[in-house]
């Protein structure tokens, strides 16, 4: 059953009561990004604690009634979501906080939280009878779109900027998608994809435009809440590029609140790199977003023109959260720290939240007695070149036991 009531424009606020899948507001045009709204009263009777206790589908598809999808094909899809929520014992001590969880979304099928949106996109494309699915992305939406399209036998055309890291590029080709590496930045890749999609009538997975991408992304919050027995932490920390992920994080918690399943929405900390921080600047100066350079190693959040500014800014404002930015050196340090303390390997944008939390604690934005969940949004193996910056490269060892002992002594293991 479909519980969608309609779509609300995030600019003009107008509500369109329809079951038809609208992409953007007919009045506001392309900037009129929509929010999907459900019949929450009807859903209250379906999505009960009992429903979740009995539901044995441990993937994001367990939330199908509130994702706006038809359930015909979900059994054929790869398992997306229900990623581990790891209670931290070591990192929490180093940061000096009592209760810290790490949601490891790098363990999704293609290695990032983008799988949550791509899974929905591919289902929607199949529902719409599309022949081809397409998107532009800094790399992860691209590789995840290629991944799930491959699994469902749907051709994909993928646009990426030339800086996309080797792991992500390899994934896209390996999944058999048509890869277009645009000689330019993400802004250029987005523009070309937009033209091609309009010209050829492909299904558009571009995250901001398509309101259903947030419906996938929000499941990360539904999981965090459920994994914590519907008592989410005081704060949830996430890195921000286009702003769809953080928009989804807020929507997920807000809907659980509307359904009476949690009694407050956690405060959301949005984290960017100082090399590309349009949201941080806009929030600080109380001004509209301005285009900026894409100058950070955290390629997944190197987004100079965020495509989902309204949802992202509201996520922080409505949750009484905060914006913060961290330099690339802190991001690199966070990669090593998270690996060493928790055994979790994140890509630069994946661990930006860790660096953001450390800074927020220092600045007193987050207090040490508050509880926190960090979302690690992408797997470190996607970008081994940048990961090398976080380690000391080992020398080659002669096969000689004395030499080995010298090395082991140096390392303090014997
Ligand atoms: C896409 C992405 C983000 C940011 O998500 P947006 O929706 O672009 O804000 C963060 N981390 C990783 C690893 C990503 O792939
Ligand atoms: Zn509108």
Coordinates of N, CA and C in Angstrom, one line a residue, residues 138 160-166 169 181-182 184-186 294-303 328 383 386:
X138 N 30.0 13.0 -7.4 CA 31.4 13.2 -7.1 C 32.1 11.8 -7.2
X160 N 31.0 11.7 -14.0 CA 31.8 12.1 -12.9 C 32.8 13.2 -13.2
X161 N 33.3 14.0 -12.3 CA 34.4 14.9 -12.6 C 35.7 14.1 -12.7
X162 N 36.7 14.7 -13.3 CA 37.9 14.0 -13.6 C 38.7 13.6 -12.3
X163 N 38.4 14.3 -11.2 CA 39.1 14.1 -10.0 C 38.6 12.9 -9.2
X164 N 37.6 12.2 -9.6 CA 37.0 11.1 -8.9 C 38.1 10.1 -8.6
X165 N 38.2 9.6 -7.3 CA 39.3 8.7 -7.0 C 39.2 7.3 -7.7
X166 N 40.3 6.7 -7.8 CA 40.4 5.5 -8.6 C 39.5 4.4 -8.2
X169 N 36.0 5.2 -9.6 CA 36.0 5.0 -11.1 C 36.0 3.5 -11.5
X181 N 33.7 10.5 -18.0 CA 34.6 11.2 -17.1 C 34.7 12.6 -17.7
X182 N 34.1 13.6 -17.0 CA 34.0 14.9 -17.6 C 35.3 15.7 -17.3
X184 N 36.5 18.4 -16.1 CA 36.1 19.6 -15.4 C 35.7 19.1 -14.0
X185 N 35.1 20.0 -13.2 CA 34.8 19.7 -11.8 C 33.4 19.1 -11.7
X186 N 32.9 18.9 -10.5 CA 31.6 18.3 -10.3 C 30.5 19.2 -10.9
X294 N 36.2 23.9 -4.9 CA 36.0 22.5 -4.5 C 37.4 22.0 -4.1
X295 N 37.9 22.5 -3.0 CA 39.3 22.4 -2.7 C 39.6 21.6 -1.4
X296 N 39.2 20.3 -1.5 CA 39.4 19.4 -0.3 C 39.7 18.0 -0.8
X297 N 40.5 17.2 0.0 CA 40.7 15.8 -0.4 C 39.5 15.0 -0.2
X298 N 38.5 15.5 0.6 CA 37.3 14.8 0.9 C 36.4 15.0 -0.4
X299 N 36.7 14.2 -1.4 CA 36.1 14.5 -2.7 C 34.5 14.3 -2.7
X300 N 34.0 13.5 -1.8 CA 32.6 13.3 -1.8 C 31.8 14.5 -1.3
X301 N 32.5 15.4 -0.6 CA 31.8 16.6 -0.1 C 32.5 17.8 -0.7
X302 N 33.2 17.6 -1.8 CA 33.7 18.8 -2.6 C 32.6 19.2 -3.5
X303 N 31.7 20.0 -3.0 CA 30.5 20.4 -3.8 C 30.4 21.9 -3.7
X328 N 41.6 19.9 6.0 CA 42.0 18.6 5.5 C 42.9 17.8 6.4
X383 N 39.4 5.0 -1.7 CA 40.3 6.1 -2.0 C 41.6 5.8 -1.3
X386 N 44.5 8.7 -0.9 CA 44.4 9.6 0.2 C 44.6 8.9 1.6

